[in-house]
Each structure stands twice: as C-alpha cells, then as structure tokens.
Amino acid sequence: MDKEQMINKMKQHPKRTALLVILLLLLLANLLSDGGSKDYDNPKNAPYGTVTMDALHQERTDNPAEPAIQSPVYMAVMSEINMFLGKGNGQLFATVDMPQKLEISVCKPATYASKIVIKNIYPNNASLGSANGHMDIEVLRPFGVDKKGDFHLGAGGGSNNGDFWNSIFYDNLTVEYAKKEQLELKMPERHQWKAISYPGQIVAEITPEQFIKISYVNADGKEEKTVTTQEKAVAFRVALSDTLMSSHVEFYR
Amino acid sequence: MKNYLVLPLALLLILSVAGCGADKKDMLAGFEKPDTIIAALNKNLEGDSHQLQKIPTEYQMVWRMTSGAQLSFIDNSYYQGVSLLLCYAENSMDANETGKVLQSILKTLGDGDAAKTIEQLNLSESSSAEAEYDNFVVQKVSAKNLTIDKDSTKTFELPVAYIRIERKLDKKAQENQGTMFGDNETLAGLEELIRQDEQLREASYYYRHEVKQEDEKPSLEQLIHFVK
C-alpha cells in the first residue's frame, strides 16, 4: 500500500481513522507516562524502592525541640486528665489538717486540685530552738516531663546565739517546686524557744500554661510576693506528707 | 474493521488505560521523597487545621495536623514501598471529621468509593476494622480496647486510633523479589505493630500509674474533709 492509497483509505473511513489516531495518542501518553516514572527505576529495575524510607531516616533527630503540634497520644492523655480534674470551677472541695506528729502521710489516689492554699503553718522546734519542719504536696507532672520533686515547704533559720533568756530566733519559710527554690520568706522573729504558727498563707495555682503561680499572702490579706515556676505541672494531688510541720491545707477544683 | 486490526487495537486500549492510572498508585512505591507525597496530600486536604506540618520526633519524622491527627510512613508489609499510618486522638477528632480527612487521603492515592470504605471502618466505634479501597487495604485499630500485650487483659485505655493504608500485595513483584514476609499485613499484624509504639506505651503507663494511680494505696483518708 503506497502513500496515496493510505490517504484514500483514510478518507473513505474517517471514523476508523479517528479511532486509530485516538488510540495512538493514548499509547503515546502511556509511553510518556512510563518515561516520567523512569526515576522510579533503580539499577535492578525493581518496581519498589527505598527512597521514601531512606529520606525519613536521614532526617531523624536525637534531640528534637518541643514540637509545634503535640502528638495525638499526648492530646488523648491530656484530655483524659481533664476529666479527673473536673470542671476547674475554682470551688473548694477538700481540706486537710495536718496534725502535729513527727511524720505523717495523707493520700487519696487520683484526686486532683488546680489550686491549694496552705494556712496555719507551724514548724516544730526540733533542734535547740531553731525552726525545723518540712511538708510536701504531690504534683502531677505533664506527660513526657521527668518527675523531679513535689511542692515543698521548709522551715529553717538561725539565732543571735544569745543565752537562754536573750536568744532571738530568725525563721525562714522556703517554698520549692521540682527541687528548685521559688520563694524565701522571712517570718516574724521569735524571742521564745517554742515555735510559733506563721502568719499569712501560701497560695499555689496551676496556670493555663501549666506552670505554678506561687504567692505569699500576709496576715492582712495582702499579696507580698509572687513567683511563677519554670517547671511545668498539671495538678496538685490530694496527697501530702510532712516531717515536723503541721498546717491546714485547702484544695480547690 | 479488519479482524487483524482488532487485537492490537484492544491491546493498545488496555495499555493506555493502565498507563493513565499508574501515577496515583506509584506514590507509595517508595521512589518519592516524603515531602512530595505530603505536598500531594495537602493539596486535597481541606481547611488549615487539616494541613500536614512536618514535626521531627525522637522516633522519626512525622506530619501533624492542628486538629489532632498525625501521619507517618511505615514499611509496606510486603517490602513493596511504604504504607501510610494515620493516627488521631478520638476525643479531638470525631468520626465525621476523621472521615473527611481519610477521604481526602484516599482520593489522592487512588480511585474508588472512599465513602463506602470509610463506612465499613466504623470510625465511631473503638474497635478494629478493615476495608478495601481501589488497590489498597485500609485497617483501623483503636488503642482504647487494645490489650497491652497479646496475652494480657489490660488495655491501653487511651482514646487513640490508628489507620493503616497499604497497597495490596503485588504478587508478580513478590515472586521476583523472592523475599518472605510474616503476617504484618493482617489486622492482627497492625495491632501488634501498635503495641510496639513506644510513645503509646509510655503514655498508657503514665495514664494508668501517674494519673489514675492504679498501684497507689490510700493512706489516712479520714484526715481529708470533703466539702459538699
């Protein structure tokens, strides 16, 4: 069949010619598509590669920064915690009077508060008139944050080293969280060897950013000192322990 | 039309149709950079809260949405490229929202009845399920009712669900590969894979022991006065 005969045939059968052209175009597209995926072919001509996984491994990092978006696992765990915390309406729901005993531990597992107020702090005189006493309130840390230490009150101080009648004692009340000192408060000086109940109250509450805002409110109800911790916290547990210190603790939702 | 023309024409037609659909399926063949695949997925994902953002973690690079979902790449069970693992907090994304996200992902990968696949997965239930989509198998496992170990009765308890999107076995390629594979491709295989998720294990331990304090005993509770 020469060239002219072919053209004549095509003119005689325009529909068949059109179909053939379409199919040839499709074949061409197919071939081009294969050409585009030539990148996919490794030297062994395998149909599957390792480029995707290799790239992931190369980008892995040992010390990632705080993620811009938390993981679904983290989100799930934190929303479950919110169920335990309740509605967070700020209402007082429990109080504990830590008695004057050498050592005591009070605990109701899985009961949480967003704010605590500690009043009537009374350290025992343990060593020759100098104030001495400690208490801890347990804190739930966020998921993924190492537990370093709880919310801690400590009483201490010194004296003027006077004789029995002329001794003056200078008491300090310190507040710590995660083993770091947050506040150091000077308490009224004592002219007696027996301990006194400290005036004012310590207020600690979890901030929306999950830190603890700690305040000392004096006997007149005035906020004297305030600090916000650098270490994160989710909630206070209704779990306290003390050594040589008694107090009245209020727990708020 | 002459008979001798029919056969080659039919062959051409088949080749052409197969060629046109090849690109979508090749996306998970293991030859694309992860960023390229994510860019293709992001094009189809609707809304800013559903855009995948790259997040480095100590385990591997992952992509997260502000809505509470995470997408990562895992090895295809047959060592034929990669599979996608979508993970989401069930209390952050409801079944409807998850369905929309999944639909966008499936449509980027292949052509099929995505709505039907999603319906078969029972996204509103915390149970395992499996469905097909085009040349893919889509499996869902919820950690809430998944036992921590195969023979354990304790579950992870956390409302986190995982969806694996995996291309079906390419038997021809597998014959040429000559590699063996276990039962990773099954729903039980995915459950086992999720049991090994280190972050889930840690989170579950934290939830059960730190938050719920399963192992903690009360002491001197009578000293606590509850205000009514």
XYZ file of C-alpha atoms in Angstrom:
481
model
C 0.000 0.000 0.000
C 1.598 3.263 -1.101
C 1.112 6.644 0.429
C -1.760 7.741 -1.803
C -3.663 4.513 -1.244
C -3.368 5.035 2.522
C -4.703 8.572 2.297
C -7.593 7.371 0.169
C -8.405 4.633 2.674
C -8.350 7.180 5.484
C -10.683 9.454 3.557
C -13.053 6.533 2.956
C -13.141 5.556 6.646
C -12.896 8.786 8.700
C -14.366 7.181 11.898
C -11.862 4.315 11.901
C -9.072 6.760 11.235
C -10.157 8.946 14.150
C -10.297 5.901 16.467
C -6.818 4.862 15.396
C -5.464 8.361 15.992
C -7.024 8.480 19.467
C -5.561 5.104 20.380
C -2.149 6.107 19.077
C -2.319 9.298 21.152
C -3.256 7.271 24.226
C -0.329 4.959 23.564
C 1.933 7.967 23.269
C 0.602 9.324 26.580
C 1.195 5.934 28.143
C 4.749 5.835 26.852
C 5.387 9.362 28.102
C 3.947 8.419 31.486
C 6.357 5.493 31.662
C 9.111 7.876 30.658
C 8.153 10.135 33.567
C 8.476 7.289 36.006
C 11.918 6.368 34.789
C 13.120 7.970 38.033
C 11.356 5.133 39.774
C 13.619 2.537 38.214
C 16.590 1.580 40.258
C 19.553 -0.124 38.603
C 17.999 -3.525 39.139
C 14.765 -2.304 37.589
C 12.814 -3.153 40.759
C 9.239 -1.888 40.897
C 9.572 -0.689 44.509
C 12.221 1.483 46.114
C 13.565 2.755 49.418
C 13.846 6.475 48.643
C 10.915 7.399 50.939
C 12.147 5.498 53.985
C 15.795 6.465 53.412
C 14.826 10.139 53.393
C 12.942 9.672 56.679
C 15.925 8.048 58.355
C 18.267 10.791 57.173
C 16.016 13.457 58.672
C 15.688 11.780 62.074
C 16.978 13.768 65.048
C 18.031 12.619 68.510
C 17.177 15.813 70.369
C 14.064 17.308 68.834
C 12.777 20.645 70.098
C 9.376 20.972 71.756
C 7.012 20.059 68.899
C 4.901 22.826 67.361
C 1.937 20.447 67.444
C 1.654 17.770 70.117
C 1.059 14.154 69.151
C -2.417 12.564 69.153
C -1.219 10.330 72.004
C -0.316 13.411 74.058
C -3.626 15.080 73.235
C -5.555 11.961 74.249
C -3.744 11.641 77.563
C -4.165 15.318 78.457
C -7.888 15.323 77.707
C -8.319 12.233 79.882
C -6.537 14.105 82.686
C -9.008 16.973 82.360
C -11.752 14.506 83.208
C -10.022 13.777 86.517
C -9.502 17.451 87.236
C -13.203 18.134 86.944
C -14.591 21.368 85.591
C -11.940 23.554 87.208
C -14.568 25.907 88.635
C -12.304 27.069 91.456
C -14.542 25.688 94.205
C -13.148 24.440 97.483
C -13.718 20.686 97.624
C -11.451 19.293 100.326
C -9.432 20.330 103.350
C -6.779 18.534 105.376
C -5.496 19.437 108.817
C -2.022 18.026 109.018
C -1.605 17.189 112.715
C 1.426 17.851 114.918
C 3.021 14.474 114.592
C 6.588 13.552 113.825
C 5.820 12.225 110.366
C 2.562 11.651 108.579
C 1.290 10.860 105.082
C -2.235 11.503 103.832
C -3.309 10.330 100.388
C -6.423 9.823 98.308
C -5.169 8.465 94.981
C -6.270 10.068 91.709
C -7.875 13.098 93.346
C -6.712 16.405 91.930
C -6.871 20.135 92.526
C -5.906 23.140 90.415
C -5.246 25.379 93.427
C -4.107 24.918 97.024
C -3.997 27.269 100.000
C -1.775 26.409 102.954
C -2.568 28.148 106.254
C -1.564 27.826 109.926
C 1.909 26.636 109.050
C 3.535 25.530 112.258
C 7.041 24.078 112.293
C 8.167 22.106 115.322
C 11.214 23.192 117.293
C 13.467 20.262 116.683
C 16.984 21.412 117.349
C 17.666 23.729 120.275
C 15.049 26.321 119.459
C 15.764 26.678 115.730
C 12.803 26.199 113.444
C 12.725 22.931 111.616
C 9.984 21.300 109.615
C 9.052 20.202 106.101
C 5.976 19.316 104.152
C 5.279 18.109 100.605
C 2.206 18.192 98.443
C 2.412 15.865 95.469
C 2.157 17.289 91.972
C 1.124 15.556 88.762
C 3.627 16.448 86.056
C 2.638 16.621 82.369
C 3.201 13.572 80.164
C 6.794 13.467 78.943
C 8.197 15.693 81.729
C 10.541 13.976 84.165
C 9.423 13.982 87.776
C 11.977 15.937 89.802
C 10.191 16.774 93.018
C 6.905 17.880 94.547
C 5.638 21.132 96.035
C 7.711 21.583 99.154
C 7.618 23.873 102.189
C 10.590 24.064 104.513
C 11.111 25.989 107.738
C 14.551 26.882 108.983
C 16.597 29.819 110.205
C 19.139 30.914 112.780
C 19.502 32.752 116.047
C 21.566 35.518 117.597
C 23.312 32.858 119.712
C 22.235 34.643 122.884
C 21.877 32.945 126.236
C 18.714 31.159 127.285
C 16.888 34.408 128.215
C 18.185 36.638 125.407
C 18.019 34.329 122.402
C 16.300 35.685 119.295
C 15.317 33.291 116.507
C 15.005 34.347 112.849
C 12.748 31.983 110.922
C 12.660 31.465 107.157
C 9.925 29.716 105.233
C 11.040 28.481 101.824
C 8.847 27.215 99.001
C 10.301 24.814 96.441
C 8.989 23.066 93.375
C 10.853 20.391 91.420
C 13.733 20.739 93.909
C 14.246 24.418 92.991
C 13.693 27.242 95.469
C 10.861 29.513 94.387
C 10.294 31.787 97.403
C 12.185 32.597 100.595
C 10.033 34.332 103.182
C 11.183 35.956 106.405
C 8.844 35.052 109.244
C 8.444 37.128 112.454
C 11.427 36.847 114.765
C 10.883 34.889 117.935
C 12.004 35.775 121.449
C 10.947 32.374 122.700
C 12.323 28.883 122.213
C 8.938 27.464 121.324
C 7.783 27.619 117.715
C 5.052 29.941 116.579
C 2.363 29.491 113.952
C 3.365 31.505 110.876
C 1.099 34.324 109.787
C -0.372 34.510 106.297
C -0.831 31.778 103.744
C 0.837 30.210 100.730
C -1.376 30.107 97.637
C -0.361 27.980 94.671
C -2.321 27.536 91.482
C -1.771 25.906 88.111
C -1.632 28.456 85.291
C -3.259 27.825 81.891
C 0.272 27.341 80.510
C 0.811 24.548 83.054
C 3.186 26.265 85.449
C 2.609 27.002 89.152
C 1.953 30.548 90.310
C 3.014 30.740 93.951
C 2.056 33.670 96.194
C 2.581 34.578 99.812
C -0.414 36.446 101.209
C 0.326 38.119 104.562
C -1.886 38.223 107.660
C -3.620 41.361 106.337
C -4.608 39.544 103.152
C -2.048 41.434 101.060
C -0.102 39.575 98.383
C 3.535 40.156 99.350
C 5.474 38.003 96.948
C 4.568 36.122 93.774
C 6.564 33.869 91.507
C 5.739 31.557 88.614
C 7.728 28.347 88.309
C 9.871 27.481 85.299
C 8.942 23.823 85.692
C 5.644 22.517 84.423
C 2.817 20.983 86.461
C -0.649 19.674 85.654
C -2.390 19.448 89.039
C -1.938 19.084 92.795
C -2.739 15.700 94.238
C -4.677 15.275 97.431
C -1.580 13.584 98.793
C 0.541 15.258 101.443
C 3.300 14.275 103.783
C 5.131 16.166 106.461
C 8.025 15.973 108.837
C 7.808 18.184 111.922
C 5.293 20.597 110.387
C 1.572 20.997 110.791
C -0.809 23.053 108.643
C -4.290 23.478 107.283
C -4.457 22.807 103.519
C -7.379 23.680 101.246
C -7.883 22.072 97.837
C -9.800 23.841 95.082
C -11.158 22.371 91.823
C -12.741 -3.069 10.520
C -10.340 -5.801 9.551
C -10.085 -8.627 12.075
C -6.304 -8.424 12.220
C -6.650 -4.871 13.499
C -8.927 -5.694 16.446
C -6.370 -7.479 18.635
C -3.610 -4.851 18.509
C -6.171 -2.090 18.984
C -7.620 -3.780 22.058
C -4.108 -4.238 23.414
C -3.359 -0.577 22.813
C -6.546 0.392 24.628
C -5.692 -1.724 27.695
C -2.153 -0.398 27.848
C -3.354 3.163 27.530
C -5.942 2.905 30.286
C -3.465 1.169 32.607
C -0.888 3.843 31.901
C -3.267 6.696 32.729
C -3.994 5.375 36.200
C -0.438 4.459 37.082
C 0.738 7.744 38.607
C -1.518 7.754 41.700
C -0.613 4.189 42.622
C 3.092 4.825 42.312
C 3.052 7.441 45.063
C 3.694 4.834 47.774
C 6.048 2.697 45.688
C 8.999 4.001 47.655
C 10.540 6.227 44.998
C 9.089 9.543 46.143
C 10.538 11.817 48.807
C 8.149 12.058 51.828
C 7.733 15.814 51.301
C 6.490 15.218 47.761
C 3.842 12.781 48.971
C 2.781 15.128 51.789
C 2.519 18.057 49.353
C 0.198 15.964 47.167
C -1.933 15.028 50.205
C -2.074 18.619 51.466
C -3.475 19.746 48.119
C -6.551 17.615 48.712
C -6.901 18.185 52.472
C -9.422 20.896 53.221
C -9.033 23.576 55.911
C -5.987 24.974 57.719
C -6.493 22.657 60.702
C -6.067 19.662 58.377
C -2.846 20.734 56.703
C 0.014 18.357 57.479
C 3.015 20.003 59.120
C 6.424 18.399 59.400
C 7.421 17.577 63.002
C 10.723 15.934 63.952
C 10.441 13.462 66.822
C 12.991 11.269 68.537
C 11.472 8.238 66.822
C 11.039 9.507 63.262
C 9.852 12.400 61.139
C 6.070 12.727 61.278
C 3.456 15.137 59.932
C 0.727 16.525 62.180
C -2.492 18.479 61.860
C -3.592 21.011 64.475
C -6.903 19.146 64.578
C -5.190 16.248 66.374
C -4.064 13.795 63.693
C -0.633 12.530 62.738
C 0.558 10.899 59.537
C 3.692 8.801 59.352
C 5.315 6.441 56.892
C 5.922 2.808 57.694
C 7.356 -0.029 55.657
C 4.875 -1.782 53.421
C 4.199 -5.221 54.938
C 5.416 -6.937 51.749
C 8.504 -4.716 51.494
C 6.919 -3.109 48.460
C 7.431 0.589 49.112
C 5.719 2.318 52.006
C 2.357 2.456 53.747
C 0.697 5.371 55.487
C -0.209 5.330 59.167
C -2.785 7.897 60.236
C -3.092 8.291 63.996
C -5.620 10.524 65.745
C -6.993 11.307 69.188
C -10.588 10.106 69.157
C -11.577 12.832 71.615
C -10.071 15.561 69.409
C -11.407 14.407 66.039
C -14.847 12.842 65.754
C -15.821 10.188 63.214
C -17.178 12.775 60.777
C -14.009 14.875 60.734
C -11.765 11.808 60.561
C -13.855 10.508 57.664
C -13.312 13.730 55.712
C -9.551 13.632 56.305
C -9.376 9.968 55.330
C -11.447 10.585 52.220
C -9.027 13.294 51.051
C -6.057 10.987 51.611
C -7.661 8.058 49.805
C -8.643 10.193 46.822
C -5.047 11.362 46.498
C -3.851 7.770 46.397
C -6.346 6.072 44.121
C -9.797 5.930 42.611
C -12.601 4.181 44.439
C -15.647 4.567 46.605
C -13.976 6.285 49.577
C -17.293 6.904 51.351
C -18.065 3.173 51.315
C -14.598 2.300 52.628
C -14.959 4.810 55.449
C -18.405 3.498 56.346
C -17.004 -0.035 56.603
C -14.310 1.155 59.024
C -16.914 2.150 61.682
C -14.923 5.183 62.763
C -17.330 5.984 65.603
C -16.610 2.613 67.250
C -13.444 1.872 69.240
C -12.981 -1.481 67.527
C -10.702 -2.895 64.843
C -11.983 -2.925 61.264
C -10.752 -3.474 57.722
C -11.971 -2.326 54.312
C -10.715 -2.099 50.739
C -10.187 0.927 48.565
C -9.000 0.659 44.988
C -5.723 -1.277 45.202
C -5.379 -0.605 48.926
C -6.347 -2.233 52.194
C -7.421 0.231 54.887
C -7.313 -1.001 58.500
C -8.311 0.692 61.746
C -7.255 -0.220 65.291
C -8.243 1.706 68.423
C -5.845 1.650 71.360
C -8.712 2.120 73.815
C -9.668 -1.545 73.760
C -6.363 -2.954 72.548
C -4.625 -5.180 75.094
C -1.147 -4.003 76.094
C 0.293 -7.418 75.338
C -1.233 -10.136 73.246
C -1.999 -12.336 76.242
C -2.754 -9.518 78.677
C -6.196 -8.452 79.832
C -5.142 -4.845 80.468
C -5.795 -2.415 77.652
C -4.040 0.801 76.646
C -7.246 2.653 77.664
C -6.312 5.783 75.726
C -8.693 7.016 73.013
C -6.166 6.943 70.180
C -6.923 5.275 66.862
C -4.617 4.192 64.049
C -5.486 3.759 60.382
C -3.079 1.990 58.040
C -3.389 2.487 54.298
C -1.427 -0.174 52.482
C -1.198 -1.253 48.864
C -2.277 -4.848 48.283
C 0.361 -7.459 47.559
C 1.911 -7.204 44.119
C 2.291 -10.956 43.578
C 4.338 -10.654 40.418
C 6.830 -8.337 42.051
C 6.893 -10.554 45.129
C 7.842 -13.579 43.006
C 10.732 -11.609 41.589
C 11.682 -10.214 44.992
C 11.824 -13.686 46.493
C 11.505 -12.126 49.964
C 9.484 -13.657 52.754
C 7.157 -11.718 54.993
C 5.233 -12.528 58.146
C 1.638 -11.630 58.923
C 2.225 -7.890 59.314
C -0.395 -7.186 56.692
C -3.249 -8.600 58.746
C -5.357 -6.664 61.212
C -3.675 -8.677 63.988
C -0.340 -7.638 62.470
C -1.294 -3.977 62.701
C -2.414 -4.485 66.314
C 0.994 -5.959 67.108
C 2.689 -3.024 65.389
C 0.712 -0.563 67.515
C 1.599 -2.467 70.677
C 5.218 -1.631 69.879
C 4.508 2.129 69.650
C 6.874 3.402 72.333
C 5.062 6.683 72.897
C 1.721 4.921 73.277
C 3.222 2.502 75.782
C 4.747 5.356 77.787
C 1.535 7.396 77.645
C -0.545 4.446 78.730
C 1.800 3.730 81.638
C 1.690 7.413 82.614
C -2.117 7.448 82.415
C -2.619 4.286 84.428
C 0.098 4.753 87.029
C 0.613 8.524 87.299
C -2.875 9.851 86.579
C -5.166 7.049 87.711
C -2.587 5.811 90.255
C -3.601 2.169 89.860
C -0.805 0.958 92.103
C -1.230 3.634 94.812
C -2.934 2.806 98.101
C -4.855 5.407 100.102
C -3.496 6.433 103.491
C -5.132 8.252 106.439
C -8.075 9.200 104.229
C -10.075 10.025 107.367
C -7.999 13.188 107.714
C -9.398 14.518 104.426
C -12.567 16.505 104.871
C -14.558 16.738 101.644
C -16.629 19.881 101.301
C -20.067 19.198 99.868
